[in-house]
């Protein structure tokens, strides 16, 4: 008997199979209902930390309330050029799809972003525009993005406010069109705004704020440029203290005002115009503080206080007459017949007129700002070929008290939902036609009746406009008309039970009750013409510009009178009274026409919770928003047809075990079509498309159950065979064990008998060997004693003969030394005698010349004295005569001058005589103390008063050559004494005039120049090149003096160099002091020059820093090679050692090298940071000594960076390879599989082998590859039990929790032998990692 299975009633919904757990597309689920959708979103949001999920063509975004690192440049590069189906859901994927579709099809695109307040709509729009800017601007911010994105602060400041649901809620809608050129680059943009919430300017509910700009100005009132606004605290203004929530955490209004001012500057607004904007905003605050009170009988009149401070400040800020403005705030002008009457207003009417003026001024300022932004973003080079529109529109709203603003917002969402439903239905129909499926009409919820109720003939908006046109229209009359016209006639219109001034509309998302109070005033939005005329005559240019007369039919959203009308005393034209609802309907119709002409892409933003806590999922709020944004309607449309769709290849791969017979991989479609009727008997539950299988809801579960049963049966069969094989194998082992035990026992007994025989034979051999060893030991003792006695006797004889040979050799050596010494002494005496004889002859010759000169001088002096006496006598005789006194006086003066000149000449000659005498005595004394050996030919050469021992010194190199040699030739170790030729013999000849006064003076001058206090060296003490040249010249001069010194020639006995006659030890000592001073000064100049260059001057220049690091290493190497300690150890004559110890200088240069290396690494890291995304390696800092010794380093010791810098490039290259490969694993689902892990591990092993072959394994490169190695091991490890989780935690200690979860969640099965990672295993791994 068969019983029919009835559909379940009251049972819970069916659950999707495990294979669809965490699916990135909701329409791919087998069972499409609200619990399955919520569960899938929760799993992806909480377990996978994924905020994006596809729902067919809709991207569902859950607000995580936390900054996530998934929007960097590397993520943009990963999604660029990729298909949506190949990548994980992301806002960049939607932007890439829109951009590629626009380029490929040359059709305009639209991205519609909607959601509740606080659901990250603005953030999603921001990242979308950032992606377009990168794709259209070659990774650099274009001029459009530089204005659109940085201008967000001013748009948010004047258009956003704090509400009960969001601290930064956008109180207007905007549609941004980004224009692209022929090459796909951004060339312009345009922004359109919709329905600014003007009522917030004059009224705020509890726990809410006015627009941010007012609080920013009040908190920054102490700035010098804002003191002229005379602002006060926000608690003292009526328009900012109604919400009683002035400040909230996480926001600094002073800092945000600075951002706002920068954004205004981006809009090319001059500073004086910025101050005019701030004056208008401050005037709005003071306008709200104007105290207008009622008077008269019944309060039918109003008045203001004459000394009202707020009124005076308001008039001063706007540049208008305060009395006139106050007059027309309390009165209005009426036209009666042909006359104009002035009628006073009551206190309530005056306050309403004041608030209407404030709202109108703020609206005009907001519209002017948007127009200024559009003018700066307008394309100037060429007209855009196509555009992508980004719509950031308010979502469906329902509050405790809903008014006119919520009515317009929900009306706009009804229109957008209708367009969305029709587009989804059209896509579903195109999919069926493309796959050649029979088309059946799918019923879906059409909200056209609700839209007709609002905008149709005699709808809510028509009745509202009709009531507004009536002079005595009221909200109550409008409510009664609504009840009469639509109650019991439209299923979407209802009346509340307890209210006669409210109505209910059944929207597609929920039922909303609207209060009729205030609808007429907000729809009229009337501003009287008299205050506007006063503002038009303002002295402020910006105020006058805001209120210039516009065209009568200005119904566009960005017109100056977009959301209101100006009422004057004269009969107004019909177009001047366009209601706000009518204008909003027109702008919404223009928006819908634009969206219908483009290809739409939908993004639905969902608030995960109302507490604004990170990664907290509230299912009730989520399902409410999913219903409101139409996501569940999309799922219902998909579920009405064939929700499950599998390609033939995917179906063959998954359900191959269910196919019977031989299945060819080349003909998968035919094999699957022939086998599917056997699996699903009802042909209505599936359909064969051209490229896909189409299944009804629940059929995938049936296939999964059949597959599980087939695998279970196969498992049972395999287990039976395995168990039988194991028992048979156990029996065979027992049988063979018995045979082996028997064999071992028999063998043991036989070996025991053989061992007894071996012991007997061994005893005989031991006895024989022991006796032989005793006799042999006695023989060896006697032989060793004999050999020792012979060796001692032969050694004694050999030592005696050796000592006799040494004595004879010493005698011969002493005789040779004594004879040589006697010969040298004889030679020195002869040389001294010859020198003394030459000096005596020269002295006698000069003495005779001096005597003759003295005689001639005395004779000349006597002649002069006699002549002077004769002159005096003649003068006396002439004085007695009467001659001309003038001529005599002149002759007398002439003679006197001649006499004085002769006296001076005599004195000079006498002093010269004394100097010559002293010099002769000094020379004789020097010769008497002893003379050095000189060439005998020197006495035969004529005297040369200008010949000096150093007249033929070599020419020193220029400072440029010295600097070039010191920098570019660090390993040139040629000794300095070999760079220049030796002093020629002719330059060393000492003539007779070498002992004269001129020679002594030149020698003294030479010593004065070589002293450490040399003025030329002190003059250039801070010049590095001059100091280096002085140091090298001093070393060369010292070397030459040392080579030609008499003492060195006496010791060497060489005839190659001509020795100097005088002792030059003092000069050598002075030159040594000069070398020490020059060396210290050179090191101090080098340190002083290296420090600022490494520190500040070129701290960000990579090339300069690398060059100075090389130079510092070279200077340190040179100092180390020429240090005295190193030369004492090596004993080498190849290098000239320094006189002083340079250990402190070497240590200072080592510190500078470390600092330069760290600065170089920081510059390189700042340049490589944008490339590296989720993975960050360790910083590699090494000292000058490095971690690889020079003896084992593959880099030559003379390289630019030495052994220490060889391992740094390999470490950074390894870090870059690991980061790029790990990013690919985290972003590509097809990379996370067992085969990829095996390939990565093999490639890394080859790289490690290459590093070991070049001694670079300790430089940090292997450490940088460690996270990549652990990621590859993670892909290859077992992922099933708790032991596997513990092993995974121990092996993957370098990976973070997010990286491990991401890799496990993206793990892809390549064959049926592998096991899928269950959802319970991931929390298990996280718990184990938390314990460790």
Tab-separated table of C-alpha atoms in Angstrom, residues 766-778:
chain	number	residue	atom	x	y	z
A	766	UNK	CA	95.367	-17.593	23.776
A	767	UNK	CA	97.941	-19.737	25.549
A	768	UNK	CA	100.181	-19.815	22.478
A	769	UNK	CA	99.896	-16.072	21.920
A	770	UNK	CA	100.621	-15.173	25.565
A	771	UNK	CA	103.819	-17.134	25.604
A	772	UNK	CA	104.953	-15.522	22.350
A	773	UNK	CA	104.210	-11.991	23.665
A	774	UNK	CA	106.310	-12.517	26.843
A	775	UNK	CA	109.418	-13.475	24.833
A	776	UNK	CA	108.851	-10.636	22.309
A	777	UNK	CA	108.495	-8.010	25.071
A	778	UNK	CA	111.910	-8.923	26.496
